[in-house]
Short mmCIF file of C-alpha atoms (C1' of nucleotides) in Angstrom, two decimals:
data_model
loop_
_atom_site.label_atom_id
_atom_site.label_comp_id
_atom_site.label_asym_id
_atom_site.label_seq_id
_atom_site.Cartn_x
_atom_site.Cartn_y
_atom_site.Cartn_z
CA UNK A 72 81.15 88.95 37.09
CA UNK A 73 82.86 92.18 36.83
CA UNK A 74 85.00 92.45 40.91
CA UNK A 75 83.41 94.81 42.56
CA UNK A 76 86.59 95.67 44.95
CA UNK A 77 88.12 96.89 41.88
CA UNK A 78 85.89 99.39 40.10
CA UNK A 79 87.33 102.32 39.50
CA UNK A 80 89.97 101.93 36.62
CA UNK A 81 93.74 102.71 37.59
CA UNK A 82 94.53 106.58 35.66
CA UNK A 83 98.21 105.43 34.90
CA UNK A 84 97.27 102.47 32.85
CA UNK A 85 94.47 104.50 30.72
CA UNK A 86 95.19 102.76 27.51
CA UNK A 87 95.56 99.32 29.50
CA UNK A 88 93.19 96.66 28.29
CA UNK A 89 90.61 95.00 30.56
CA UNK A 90 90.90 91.69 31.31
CA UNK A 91 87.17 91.17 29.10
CA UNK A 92 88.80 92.94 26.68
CA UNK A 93 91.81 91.16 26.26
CA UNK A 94 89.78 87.77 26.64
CA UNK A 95 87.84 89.18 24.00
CA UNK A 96 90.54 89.71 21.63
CA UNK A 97 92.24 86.20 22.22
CA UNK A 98 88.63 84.34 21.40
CA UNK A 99 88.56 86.50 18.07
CA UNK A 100 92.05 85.48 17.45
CA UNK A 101 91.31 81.69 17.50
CA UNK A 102 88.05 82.23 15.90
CA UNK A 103 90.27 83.29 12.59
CA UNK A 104 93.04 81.04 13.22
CA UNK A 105 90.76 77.83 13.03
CA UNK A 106 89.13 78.67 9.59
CA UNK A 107 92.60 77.81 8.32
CA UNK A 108 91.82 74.88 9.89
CA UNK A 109 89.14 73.11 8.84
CA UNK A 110 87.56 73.65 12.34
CA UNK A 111 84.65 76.14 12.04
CA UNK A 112 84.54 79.06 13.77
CA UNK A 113 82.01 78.85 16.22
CA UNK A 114 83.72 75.77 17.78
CA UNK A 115 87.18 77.51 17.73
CA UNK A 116 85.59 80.23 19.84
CA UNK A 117 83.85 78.76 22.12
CA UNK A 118 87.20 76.58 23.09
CA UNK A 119 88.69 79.67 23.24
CA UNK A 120 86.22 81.09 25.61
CA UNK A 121 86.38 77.86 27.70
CA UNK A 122 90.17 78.59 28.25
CA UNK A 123 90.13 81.49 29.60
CA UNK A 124 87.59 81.24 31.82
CA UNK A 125 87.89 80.44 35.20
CA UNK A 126 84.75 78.86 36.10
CA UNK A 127 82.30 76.69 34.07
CA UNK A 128 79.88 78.35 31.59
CA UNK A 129 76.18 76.43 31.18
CA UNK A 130 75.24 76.68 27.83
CA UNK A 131 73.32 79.93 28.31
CA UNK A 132 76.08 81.85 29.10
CA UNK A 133 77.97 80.08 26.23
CA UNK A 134 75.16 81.52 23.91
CA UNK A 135 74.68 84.73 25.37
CA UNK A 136 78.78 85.48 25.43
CA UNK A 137 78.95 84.11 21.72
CA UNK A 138 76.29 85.46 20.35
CA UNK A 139 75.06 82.59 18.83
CA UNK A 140 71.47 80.54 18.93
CA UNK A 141 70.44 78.24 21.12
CA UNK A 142 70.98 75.12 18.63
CA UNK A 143 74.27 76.14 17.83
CA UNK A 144 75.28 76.43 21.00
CA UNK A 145 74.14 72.78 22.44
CA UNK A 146 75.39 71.16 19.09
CA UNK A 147 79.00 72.73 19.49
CA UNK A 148 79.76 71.90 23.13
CA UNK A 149 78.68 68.57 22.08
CA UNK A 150 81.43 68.60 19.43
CA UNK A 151 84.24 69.64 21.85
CA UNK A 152 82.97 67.36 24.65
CA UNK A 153 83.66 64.62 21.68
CA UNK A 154 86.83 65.52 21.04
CA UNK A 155 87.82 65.69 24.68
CA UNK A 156 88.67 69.40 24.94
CA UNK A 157 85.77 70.05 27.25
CA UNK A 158 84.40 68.43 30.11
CA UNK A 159 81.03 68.36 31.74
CA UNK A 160 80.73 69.89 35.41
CA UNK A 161 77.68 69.13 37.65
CA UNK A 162 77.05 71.82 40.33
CA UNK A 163 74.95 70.11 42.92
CA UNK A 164 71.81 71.20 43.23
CA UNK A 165 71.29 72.61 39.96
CA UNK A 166 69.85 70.78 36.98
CA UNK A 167 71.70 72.63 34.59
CA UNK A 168 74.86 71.87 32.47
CA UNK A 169 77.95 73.37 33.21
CA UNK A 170 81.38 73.06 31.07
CA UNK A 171 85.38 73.97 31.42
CA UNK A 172 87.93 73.49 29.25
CA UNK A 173 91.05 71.02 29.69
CA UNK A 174 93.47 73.41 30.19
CA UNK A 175 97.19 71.70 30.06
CA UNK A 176 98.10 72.54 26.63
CA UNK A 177 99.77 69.22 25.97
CA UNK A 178 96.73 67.45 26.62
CA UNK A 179 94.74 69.04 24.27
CA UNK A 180 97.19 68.80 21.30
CA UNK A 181 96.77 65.30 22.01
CA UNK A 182 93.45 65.55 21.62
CA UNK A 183 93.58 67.26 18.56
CA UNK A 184 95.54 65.30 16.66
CA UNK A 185 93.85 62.39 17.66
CA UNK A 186 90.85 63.52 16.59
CA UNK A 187 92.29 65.25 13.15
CA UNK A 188 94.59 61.86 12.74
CA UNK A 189 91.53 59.68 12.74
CA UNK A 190 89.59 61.84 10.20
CA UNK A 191 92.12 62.73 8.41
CA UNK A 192 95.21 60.57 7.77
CA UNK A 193 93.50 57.16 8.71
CA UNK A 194 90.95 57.51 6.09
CA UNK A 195 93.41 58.61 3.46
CA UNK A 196 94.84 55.78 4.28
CA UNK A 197 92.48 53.48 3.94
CA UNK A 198 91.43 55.08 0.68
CA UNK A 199 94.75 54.69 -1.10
CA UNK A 200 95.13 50.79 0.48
CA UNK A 201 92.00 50.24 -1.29
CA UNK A 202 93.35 51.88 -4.23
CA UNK A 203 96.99 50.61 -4.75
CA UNK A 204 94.66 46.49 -4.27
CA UNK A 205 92.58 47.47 -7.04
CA UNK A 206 93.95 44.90 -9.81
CA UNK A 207 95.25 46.60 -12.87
CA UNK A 208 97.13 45.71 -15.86
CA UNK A 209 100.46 45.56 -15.40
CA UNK A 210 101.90 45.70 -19.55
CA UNK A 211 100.36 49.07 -19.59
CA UNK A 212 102.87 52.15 -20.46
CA UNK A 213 102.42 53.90 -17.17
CA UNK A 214 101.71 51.29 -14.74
CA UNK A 215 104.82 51.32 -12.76
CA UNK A 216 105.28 54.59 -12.72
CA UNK A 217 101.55 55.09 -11.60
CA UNK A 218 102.04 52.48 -8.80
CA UNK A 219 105.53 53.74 -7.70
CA UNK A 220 103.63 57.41 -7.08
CA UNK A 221 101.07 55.86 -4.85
CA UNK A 222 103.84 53.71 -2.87
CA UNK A 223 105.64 56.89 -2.26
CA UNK A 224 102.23 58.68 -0.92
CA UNK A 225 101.88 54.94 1.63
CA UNK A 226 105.34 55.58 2.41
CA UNK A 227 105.01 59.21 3.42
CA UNK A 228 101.34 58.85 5.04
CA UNK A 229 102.53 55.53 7.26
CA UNK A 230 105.88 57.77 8.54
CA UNK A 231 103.24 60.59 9.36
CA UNK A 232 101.49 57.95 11.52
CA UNK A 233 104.09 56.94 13.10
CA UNK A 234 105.52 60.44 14.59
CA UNK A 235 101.88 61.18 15.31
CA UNK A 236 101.02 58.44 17.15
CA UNK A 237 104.50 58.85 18.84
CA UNK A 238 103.21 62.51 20.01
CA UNK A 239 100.33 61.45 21.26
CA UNK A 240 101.66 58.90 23.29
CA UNK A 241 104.67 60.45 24.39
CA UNK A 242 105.14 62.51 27.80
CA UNK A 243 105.58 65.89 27.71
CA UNK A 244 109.36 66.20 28.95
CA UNK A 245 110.52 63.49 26.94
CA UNK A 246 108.78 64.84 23.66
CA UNK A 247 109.64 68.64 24.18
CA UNK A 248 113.40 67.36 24.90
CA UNK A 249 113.27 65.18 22.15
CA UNK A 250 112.06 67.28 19.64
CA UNK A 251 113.94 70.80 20.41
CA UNK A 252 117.65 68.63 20.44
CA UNK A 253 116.88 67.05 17.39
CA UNK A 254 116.15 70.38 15.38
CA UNK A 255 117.68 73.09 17.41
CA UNK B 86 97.55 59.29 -26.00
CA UNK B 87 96.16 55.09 -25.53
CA UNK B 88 98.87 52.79 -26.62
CA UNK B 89 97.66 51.05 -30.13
CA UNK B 90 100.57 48.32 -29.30
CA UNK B 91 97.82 47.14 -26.75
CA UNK B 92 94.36 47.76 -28.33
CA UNK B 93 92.35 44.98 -27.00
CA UNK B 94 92.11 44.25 -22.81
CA UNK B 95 93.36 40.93 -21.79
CA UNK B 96 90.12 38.84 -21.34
CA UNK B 97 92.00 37.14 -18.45
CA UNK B 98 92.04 40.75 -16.17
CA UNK B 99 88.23 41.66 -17.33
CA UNK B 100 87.67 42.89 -13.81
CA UNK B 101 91.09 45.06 -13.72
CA UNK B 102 91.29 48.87 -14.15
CA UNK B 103 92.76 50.70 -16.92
CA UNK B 104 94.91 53.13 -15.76
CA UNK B 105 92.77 55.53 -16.84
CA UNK B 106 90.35 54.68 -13.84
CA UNK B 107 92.90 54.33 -11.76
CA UNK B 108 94.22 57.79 -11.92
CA UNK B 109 90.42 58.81 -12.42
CA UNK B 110 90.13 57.25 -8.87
CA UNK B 111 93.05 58.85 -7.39
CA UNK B 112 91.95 62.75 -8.64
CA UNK B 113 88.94 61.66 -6.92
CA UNK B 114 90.52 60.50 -3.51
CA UNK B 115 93.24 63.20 -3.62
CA UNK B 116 90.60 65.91 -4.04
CA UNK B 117 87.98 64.38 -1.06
CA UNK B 118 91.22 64.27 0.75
CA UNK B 119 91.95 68.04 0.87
CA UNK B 120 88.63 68.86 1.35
CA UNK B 121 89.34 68.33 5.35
CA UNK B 122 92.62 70.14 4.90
CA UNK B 123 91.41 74.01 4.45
CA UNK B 124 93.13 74.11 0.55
CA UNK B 125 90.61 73.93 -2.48
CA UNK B 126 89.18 70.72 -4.34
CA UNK B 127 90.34 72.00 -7.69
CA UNK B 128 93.56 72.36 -6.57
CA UNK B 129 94.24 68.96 -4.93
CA UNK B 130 92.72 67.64 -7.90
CA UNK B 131 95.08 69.47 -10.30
CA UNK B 132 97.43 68.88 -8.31
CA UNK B 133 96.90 65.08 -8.36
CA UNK B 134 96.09 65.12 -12.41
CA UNK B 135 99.94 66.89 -12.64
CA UNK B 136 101.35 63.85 -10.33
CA UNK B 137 100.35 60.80 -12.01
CA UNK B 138 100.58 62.65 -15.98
CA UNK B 139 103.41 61.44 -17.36
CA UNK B 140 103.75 64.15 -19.98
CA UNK B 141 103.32 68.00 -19.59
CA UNK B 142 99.81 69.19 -19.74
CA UNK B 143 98.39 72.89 -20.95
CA UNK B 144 96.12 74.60 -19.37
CA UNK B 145 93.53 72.76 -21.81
CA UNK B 146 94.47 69.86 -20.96
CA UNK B 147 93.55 70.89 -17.27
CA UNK B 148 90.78 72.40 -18.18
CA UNK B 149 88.92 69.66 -20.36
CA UNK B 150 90.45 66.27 -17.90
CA UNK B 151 89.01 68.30 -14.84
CA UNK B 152 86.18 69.57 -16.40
CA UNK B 153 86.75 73.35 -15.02
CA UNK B 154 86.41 76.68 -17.37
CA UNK B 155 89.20 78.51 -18.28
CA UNK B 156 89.73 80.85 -15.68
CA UNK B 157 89.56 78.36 -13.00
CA UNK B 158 92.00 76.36 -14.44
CA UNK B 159 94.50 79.46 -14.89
CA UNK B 160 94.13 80.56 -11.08
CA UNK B 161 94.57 77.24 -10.11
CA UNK B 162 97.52 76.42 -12.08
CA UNK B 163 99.11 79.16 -10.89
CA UNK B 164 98.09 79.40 -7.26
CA UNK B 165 99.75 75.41 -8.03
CA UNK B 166 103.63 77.38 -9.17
CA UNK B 167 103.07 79.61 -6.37
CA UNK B 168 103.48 77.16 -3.83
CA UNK B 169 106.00 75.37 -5.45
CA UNK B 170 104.52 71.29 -6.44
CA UNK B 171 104.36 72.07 -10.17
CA UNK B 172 106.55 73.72 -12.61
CA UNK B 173 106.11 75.17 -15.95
CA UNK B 174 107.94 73.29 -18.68
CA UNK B 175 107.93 75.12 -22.41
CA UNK B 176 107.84 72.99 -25.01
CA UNK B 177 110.37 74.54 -27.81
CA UNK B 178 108.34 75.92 -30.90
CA UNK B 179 105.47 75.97 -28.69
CA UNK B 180 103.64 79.09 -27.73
CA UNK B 181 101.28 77.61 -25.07
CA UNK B 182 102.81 77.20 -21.58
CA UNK B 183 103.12 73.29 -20.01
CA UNK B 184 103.00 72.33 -16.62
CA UNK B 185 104.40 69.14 -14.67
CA UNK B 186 104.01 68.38 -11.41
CA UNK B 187 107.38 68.13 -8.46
CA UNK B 188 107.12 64.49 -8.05
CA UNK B 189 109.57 63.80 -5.38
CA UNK B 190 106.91 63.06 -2.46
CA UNK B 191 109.52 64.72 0.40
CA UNK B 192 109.95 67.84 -2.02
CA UNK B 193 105.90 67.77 -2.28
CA UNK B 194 105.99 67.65 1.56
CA UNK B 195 108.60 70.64 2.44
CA UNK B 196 106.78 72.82 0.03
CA UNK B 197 103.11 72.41 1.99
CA UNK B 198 104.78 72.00 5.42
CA UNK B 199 106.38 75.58 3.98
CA UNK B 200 103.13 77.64 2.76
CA UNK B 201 101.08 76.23 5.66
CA UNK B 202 103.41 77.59 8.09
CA UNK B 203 103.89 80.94 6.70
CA UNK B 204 100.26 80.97 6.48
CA UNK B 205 98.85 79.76 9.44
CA UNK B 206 101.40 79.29 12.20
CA UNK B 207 103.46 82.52 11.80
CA UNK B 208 100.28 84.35 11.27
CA UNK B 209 99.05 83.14 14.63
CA UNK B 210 102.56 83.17 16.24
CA UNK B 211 102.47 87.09 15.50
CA UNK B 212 98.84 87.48 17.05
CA UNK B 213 99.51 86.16 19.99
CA UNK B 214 102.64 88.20 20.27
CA UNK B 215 100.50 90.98 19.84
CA UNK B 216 97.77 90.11 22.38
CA UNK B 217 100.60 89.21 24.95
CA UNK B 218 102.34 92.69 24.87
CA UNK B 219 99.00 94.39 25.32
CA UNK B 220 99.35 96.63 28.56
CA UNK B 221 96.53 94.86 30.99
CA UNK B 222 96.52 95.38 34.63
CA UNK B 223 98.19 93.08 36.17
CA UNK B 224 96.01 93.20 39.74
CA UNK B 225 92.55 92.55 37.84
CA UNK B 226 91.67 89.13 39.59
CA UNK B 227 92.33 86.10 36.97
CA UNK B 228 95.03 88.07 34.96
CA UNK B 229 97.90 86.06 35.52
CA UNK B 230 95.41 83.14 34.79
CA UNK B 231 95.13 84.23 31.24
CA UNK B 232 98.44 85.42 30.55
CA UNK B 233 99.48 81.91 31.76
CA UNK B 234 96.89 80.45 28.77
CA UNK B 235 98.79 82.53 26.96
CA UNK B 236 102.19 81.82 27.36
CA UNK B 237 101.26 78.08 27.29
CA UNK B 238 99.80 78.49 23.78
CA UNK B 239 102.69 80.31 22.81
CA UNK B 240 105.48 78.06 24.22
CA UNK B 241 103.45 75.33 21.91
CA UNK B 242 103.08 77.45 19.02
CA UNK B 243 106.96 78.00 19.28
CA UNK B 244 107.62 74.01 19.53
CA UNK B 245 105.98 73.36 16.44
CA UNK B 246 107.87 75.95 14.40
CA UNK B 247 111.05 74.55 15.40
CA UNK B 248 109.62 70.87 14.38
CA UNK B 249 108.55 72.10 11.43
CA UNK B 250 111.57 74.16 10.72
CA UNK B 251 113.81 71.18 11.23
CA UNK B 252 111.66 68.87 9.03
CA UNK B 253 111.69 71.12 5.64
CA UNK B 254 115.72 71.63 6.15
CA UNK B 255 116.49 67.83 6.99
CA UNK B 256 117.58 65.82 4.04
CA UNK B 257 115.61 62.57 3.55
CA UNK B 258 116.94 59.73 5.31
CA UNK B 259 118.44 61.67 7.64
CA UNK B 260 114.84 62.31 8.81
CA UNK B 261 112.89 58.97 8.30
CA UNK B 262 115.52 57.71 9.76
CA UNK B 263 116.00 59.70 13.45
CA UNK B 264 111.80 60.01 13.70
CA UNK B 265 110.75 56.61 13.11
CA UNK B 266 114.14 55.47 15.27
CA UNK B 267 112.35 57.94 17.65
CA UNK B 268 108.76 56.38 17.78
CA UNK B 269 108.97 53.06 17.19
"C1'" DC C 1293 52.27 61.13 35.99
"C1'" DA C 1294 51.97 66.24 35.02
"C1'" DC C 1295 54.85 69.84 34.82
"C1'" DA C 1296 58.91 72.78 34.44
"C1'" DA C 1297 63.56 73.28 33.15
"C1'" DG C 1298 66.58 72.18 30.08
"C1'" DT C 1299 68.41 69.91 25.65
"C1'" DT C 1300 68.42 68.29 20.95
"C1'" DT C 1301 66.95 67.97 16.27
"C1'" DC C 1302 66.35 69.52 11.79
"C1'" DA C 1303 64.14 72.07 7.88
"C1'" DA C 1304 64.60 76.69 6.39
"C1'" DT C 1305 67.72 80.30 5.64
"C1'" DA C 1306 71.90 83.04 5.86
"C1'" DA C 1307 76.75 83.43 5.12
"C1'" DT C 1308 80.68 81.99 2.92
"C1'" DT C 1309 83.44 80.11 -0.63
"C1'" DA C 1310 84.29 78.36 -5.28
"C1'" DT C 1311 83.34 78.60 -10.15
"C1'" DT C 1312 82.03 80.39 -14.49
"C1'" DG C 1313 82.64 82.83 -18.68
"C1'" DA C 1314 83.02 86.91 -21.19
"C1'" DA C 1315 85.85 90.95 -21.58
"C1'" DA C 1316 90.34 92.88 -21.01
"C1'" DC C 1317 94.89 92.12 -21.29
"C1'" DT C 1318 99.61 90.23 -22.85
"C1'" DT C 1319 102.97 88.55 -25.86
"C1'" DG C 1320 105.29 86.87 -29.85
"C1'" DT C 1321 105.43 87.18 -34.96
"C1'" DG C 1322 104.96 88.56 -39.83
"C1'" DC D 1396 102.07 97.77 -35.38
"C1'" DA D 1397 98.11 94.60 -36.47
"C1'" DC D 1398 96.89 90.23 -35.56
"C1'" DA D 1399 96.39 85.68 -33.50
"C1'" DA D 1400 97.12 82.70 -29.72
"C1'" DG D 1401 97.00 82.45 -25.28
"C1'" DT D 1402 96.27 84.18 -20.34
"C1'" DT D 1403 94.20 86.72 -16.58
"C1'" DT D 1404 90.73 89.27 -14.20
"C1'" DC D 1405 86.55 89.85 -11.94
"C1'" DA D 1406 81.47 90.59 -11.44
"C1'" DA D 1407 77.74 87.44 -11.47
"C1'" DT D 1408 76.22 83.12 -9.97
"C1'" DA D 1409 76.35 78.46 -8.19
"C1'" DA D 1410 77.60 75.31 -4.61
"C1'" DT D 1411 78.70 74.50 -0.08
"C1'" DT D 1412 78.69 75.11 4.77
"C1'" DA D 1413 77.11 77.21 9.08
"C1'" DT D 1414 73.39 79.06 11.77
"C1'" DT D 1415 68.86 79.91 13.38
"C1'" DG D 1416 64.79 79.01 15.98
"C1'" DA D 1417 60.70 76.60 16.74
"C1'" DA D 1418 59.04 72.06 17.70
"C1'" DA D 1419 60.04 67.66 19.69
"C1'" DC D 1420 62.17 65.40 23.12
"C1'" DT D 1421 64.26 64.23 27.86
"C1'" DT D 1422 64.73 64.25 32.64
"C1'" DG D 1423 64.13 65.18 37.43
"C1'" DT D 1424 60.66 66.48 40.96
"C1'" DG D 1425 56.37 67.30 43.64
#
DNA sequence: CACAAGTTTCAATAATTATTGAAACTTGTG
DNA sequence: CACAAGTTTCAATAATTATTGAAACTTGTG
């Protein structure tokens, strides 16, 4: 929706950037960042859209923006409305879908380490728990030193759940505060 | 190198692992594990195999208890001393090189927390830097919306490189210590 | 309950990423 | 400096992961 009270572009700011443009730029910018990752790319962007738009997108204009197919469009908002970074918005009247984005910031780190925490850390957890149970023999050359590895890993993967859970919990204030005088 | 001191298993443990499996089990887990985390199976696994070895191991070594050709094993290995968990260690008289693994679990830590950063977050911190000093026009309608996104991500993105930062310097139980004092 | 508008599923396919293995290269030694 | 032992490179290929798009499904409405 392109503001029709402004449609000639200013002459002194030639090389400026539209605000498409720039919007543009920032959704390829996430795009890339998330394939570091593990997140794929198509659901990095279409967050990214999400954010910086200021009124909800249906899932046509999600694919049509995107460039992407129909089924890859309905299956990814799906994804982000399970991890809690988007949000379903009825207009009345119409039948169709419409999303936005959480926007605080804080929130959706939250969300994304909850999500990533649960995946991630609490089934490597669960894996090694299993693992260090397994009986073994204990007279074998090795054992301890085998065992005392895998302690260390527990060790290191319960203190990782601890400050994460902390985060997510915490308020924002109090954990910026917190954080920045303890390393700064 | 099986101990011949202890040839026969103790009828008494028939269910119990050797530590063979054990470790077997633990490449296994360690490499599923990284899968989610954007870096390669083959080098978790390696990286894993290096951990719980006792001795040095040559690049046949890795190459025959992974099951991986030759040139896989080399990149690995030393995409492995690039990052800093495993170290070469020459045997005297030897002409083939050794590796072991950095088995201090906080050392292992720093040296991810340190690669991951200079890969991902700087190389997003400087993007956004980038987008940010575009020249837009500031009286498009919804640009101070999006430079607000920005800034947001930004002020984030700067919060976790001084966490981070302040992690990989602290020394160990100065850190357990003032984080778990912190969330719990 | 038939229809239209919209959504989801999933087998086929495209795109990406990891691995192989043979050839080229390096390095120490007689 | 020729050779042997070992290492690295990289084009070809295999394995994995993401995407398409058409068919099946769902849901609200006259």
């Amino acid at each position: 929706m392109p503001d029709p009270t402004n449609p000639t572009p200013d002459p002194s700011a030639a090389t400026a950037l539209t605000l498409e443009q720039a919007k543009a730029q920032f959704i390829h910018l996430w795009g890339a960042t998330s394939a570091s990752w593990g997140i794929n790319r198509t659901m990095a962007q279409m967050h990214a859209l999400l954010l910086v738009s200021a009124e909800a997108l249906s899932t046509e204009d999600l694919m049509t923006q995107l460039q992407i197919s129909r089924g890859n469009a309905s299956m990814t908002v799906r994804e982000l409305l399970d991890w809690g970074l988007v949000y379903k918005a009825l207009k009345p009247g119409e039948r169709r879908e419409y999303f936005v984005a959480e926007k605080d910031m804080l929130q959706v780190t939250r969300c994304i380490i909850r999500e990533r925490k649960r995946r991630e850390l609490d089934a490597m957890k669960r894996s090694l728990d299993q693992l260090a149970a397994l009986p073994g023999d204990p007279t074998e050359p090795g054992y301890r030193e085998f065992h005392r590895v895998l302690g260390d890993i527990q060790q290191l993967a319960d203190s990782a759940d601890t400050v994460l859970t902390g985060v997510m919990k915490a308020e924002k204030t109090w954990l910026i505060d917190k954080l920045l005088r303890m390393f700064t």
